PDB file of C-alpha atoms in Angstrom:
ATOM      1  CA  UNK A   1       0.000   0.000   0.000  1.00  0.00           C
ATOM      2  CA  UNK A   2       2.956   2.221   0.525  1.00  0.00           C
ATOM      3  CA  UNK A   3       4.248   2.231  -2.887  1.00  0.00           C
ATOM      4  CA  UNK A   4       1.086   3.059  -4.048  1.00  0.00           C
ATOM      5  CA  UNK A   5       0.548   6.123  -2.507  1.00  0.00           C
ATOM      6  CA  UNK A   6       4.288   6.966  -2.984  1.00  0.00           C
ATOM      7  CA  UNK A   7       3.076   6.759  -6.890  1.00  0.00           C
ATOM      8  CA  UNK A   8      -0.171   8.632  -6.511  1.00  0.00           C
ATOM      9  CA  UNK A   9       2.221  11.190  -4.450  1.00  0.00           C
ATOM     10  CA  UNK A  10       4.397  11.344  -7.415  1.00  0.00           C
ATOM     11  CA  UNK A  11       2.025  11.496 -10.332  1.00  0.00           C
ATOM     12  CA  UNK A  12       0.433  14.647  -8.274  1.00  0.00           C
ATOM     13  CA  UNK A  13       3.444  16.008  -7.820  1.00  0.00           C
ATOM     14  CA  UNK A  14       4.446  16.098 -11.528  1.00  0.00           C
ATOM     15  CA  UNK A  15       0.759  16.958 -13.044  1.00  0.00           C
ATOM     16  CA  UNK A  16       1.398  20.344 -10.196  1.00  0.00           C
ATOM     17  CA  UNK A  17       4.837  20.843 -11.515  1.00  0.00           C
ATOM     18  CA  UNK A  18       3.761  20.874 -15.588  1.00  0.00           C
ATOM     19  CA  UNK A  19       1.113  23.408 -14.470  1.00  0.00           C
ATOM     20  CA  UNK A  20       3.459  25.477 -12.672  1.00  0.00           C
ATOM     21  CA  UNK A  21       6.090  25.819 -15.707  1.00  0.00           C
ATOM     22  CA  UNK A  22       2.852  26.580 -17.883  1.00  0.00           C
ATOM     23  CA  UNK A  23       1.631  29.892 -15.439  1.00  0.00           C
ATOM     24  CA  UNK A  24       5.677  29.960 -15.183  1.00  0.00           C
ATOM     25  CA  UNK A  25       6.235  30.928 -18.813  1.00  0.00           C
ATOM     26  CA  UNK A  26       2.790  32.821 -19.226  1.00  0.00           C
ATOM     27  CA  UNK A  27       4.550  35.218 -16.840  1.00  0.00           C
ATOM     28  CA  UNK A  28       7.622  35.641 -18.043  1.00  0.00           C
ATOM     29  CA  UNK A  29       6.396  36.513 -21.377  1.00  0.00           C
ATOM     30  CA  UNK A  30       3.946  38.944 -19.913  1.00  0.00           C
ATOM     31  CA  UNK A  31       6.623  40.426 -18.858  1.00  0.00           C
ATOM     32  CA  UNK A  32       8.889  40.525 -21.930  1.00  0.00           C
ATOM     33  CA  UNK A  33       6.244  42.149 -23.794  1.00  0.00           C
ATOM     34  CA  UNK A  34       4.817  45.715 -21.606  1.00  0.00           C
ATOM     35  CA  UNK A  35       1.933  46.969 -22.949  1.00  0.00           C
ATOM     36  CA  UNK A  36       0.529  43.735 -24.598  1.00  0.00           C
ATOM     37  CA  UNK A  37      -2.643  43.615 -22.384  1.00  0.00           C
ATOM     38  CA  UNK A  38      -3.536  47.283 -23.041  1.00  0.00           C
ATOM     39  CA  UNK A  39      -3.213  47.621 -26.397  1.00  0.00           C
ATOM     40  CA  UNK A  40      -5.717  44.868 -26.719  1.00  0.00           C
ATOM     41  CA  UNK A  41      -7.921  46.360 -24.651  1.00  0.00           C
ATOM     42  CA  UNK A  42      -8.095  50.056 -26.215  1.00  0.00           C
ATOM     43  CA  UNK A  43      -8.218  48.069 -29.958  1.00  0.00           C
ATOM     44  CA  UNK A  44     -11.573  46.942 -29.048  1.00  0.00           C
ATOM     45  CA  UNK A  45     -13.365  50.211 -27.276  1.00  0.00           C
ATOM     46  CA  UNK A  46     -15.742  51.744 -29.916  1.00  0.00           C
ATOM     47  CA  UNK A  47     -15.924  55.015 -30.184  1.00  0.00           C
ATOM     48  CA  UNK A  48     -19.782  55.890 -29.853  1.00  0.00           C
ATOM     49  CA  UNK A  49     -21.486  58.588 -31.627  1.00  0.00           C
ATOM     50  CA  UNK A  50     -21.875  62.150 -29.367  1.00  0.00           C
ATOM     51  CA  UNK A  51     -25.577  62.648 -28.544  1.00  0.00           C
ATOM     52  CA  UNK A  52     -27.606  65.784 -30.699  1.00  0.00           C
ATOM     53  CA  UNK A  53     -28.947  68.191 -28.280  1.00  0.00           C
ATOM     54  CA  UNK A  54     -32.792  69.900 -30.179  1.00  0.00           C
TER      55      UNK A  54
END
């Protein structure tokens, strides 16, 4: 029974590790490119027509 949940441990362990790297290298190139995030952001805002007063 111990090796089993020595492998269990293990295979956690690993699946935890691959989704570290992953947030791991969304980060780093976050940070490698400034800016990246709002430029997005103000591509998308439409301008909107100004209202007519009578």
């Amino acid at each position: 029974m111990s090796k089993t949940w020595v492998f269990i441990g293990g295979m956690v362990t690993g699946i935890a590790g691959v989704f570290a790297a992953a947030f791991a290298a969304e980060e780093f190139d976050a940070r490698k490119q400034p800016g990246k995030d709002s430029t997005i952001e103000t591509e998308n805002i439409l301008a909107l027509p100004e209202a007519k007063k009578p």
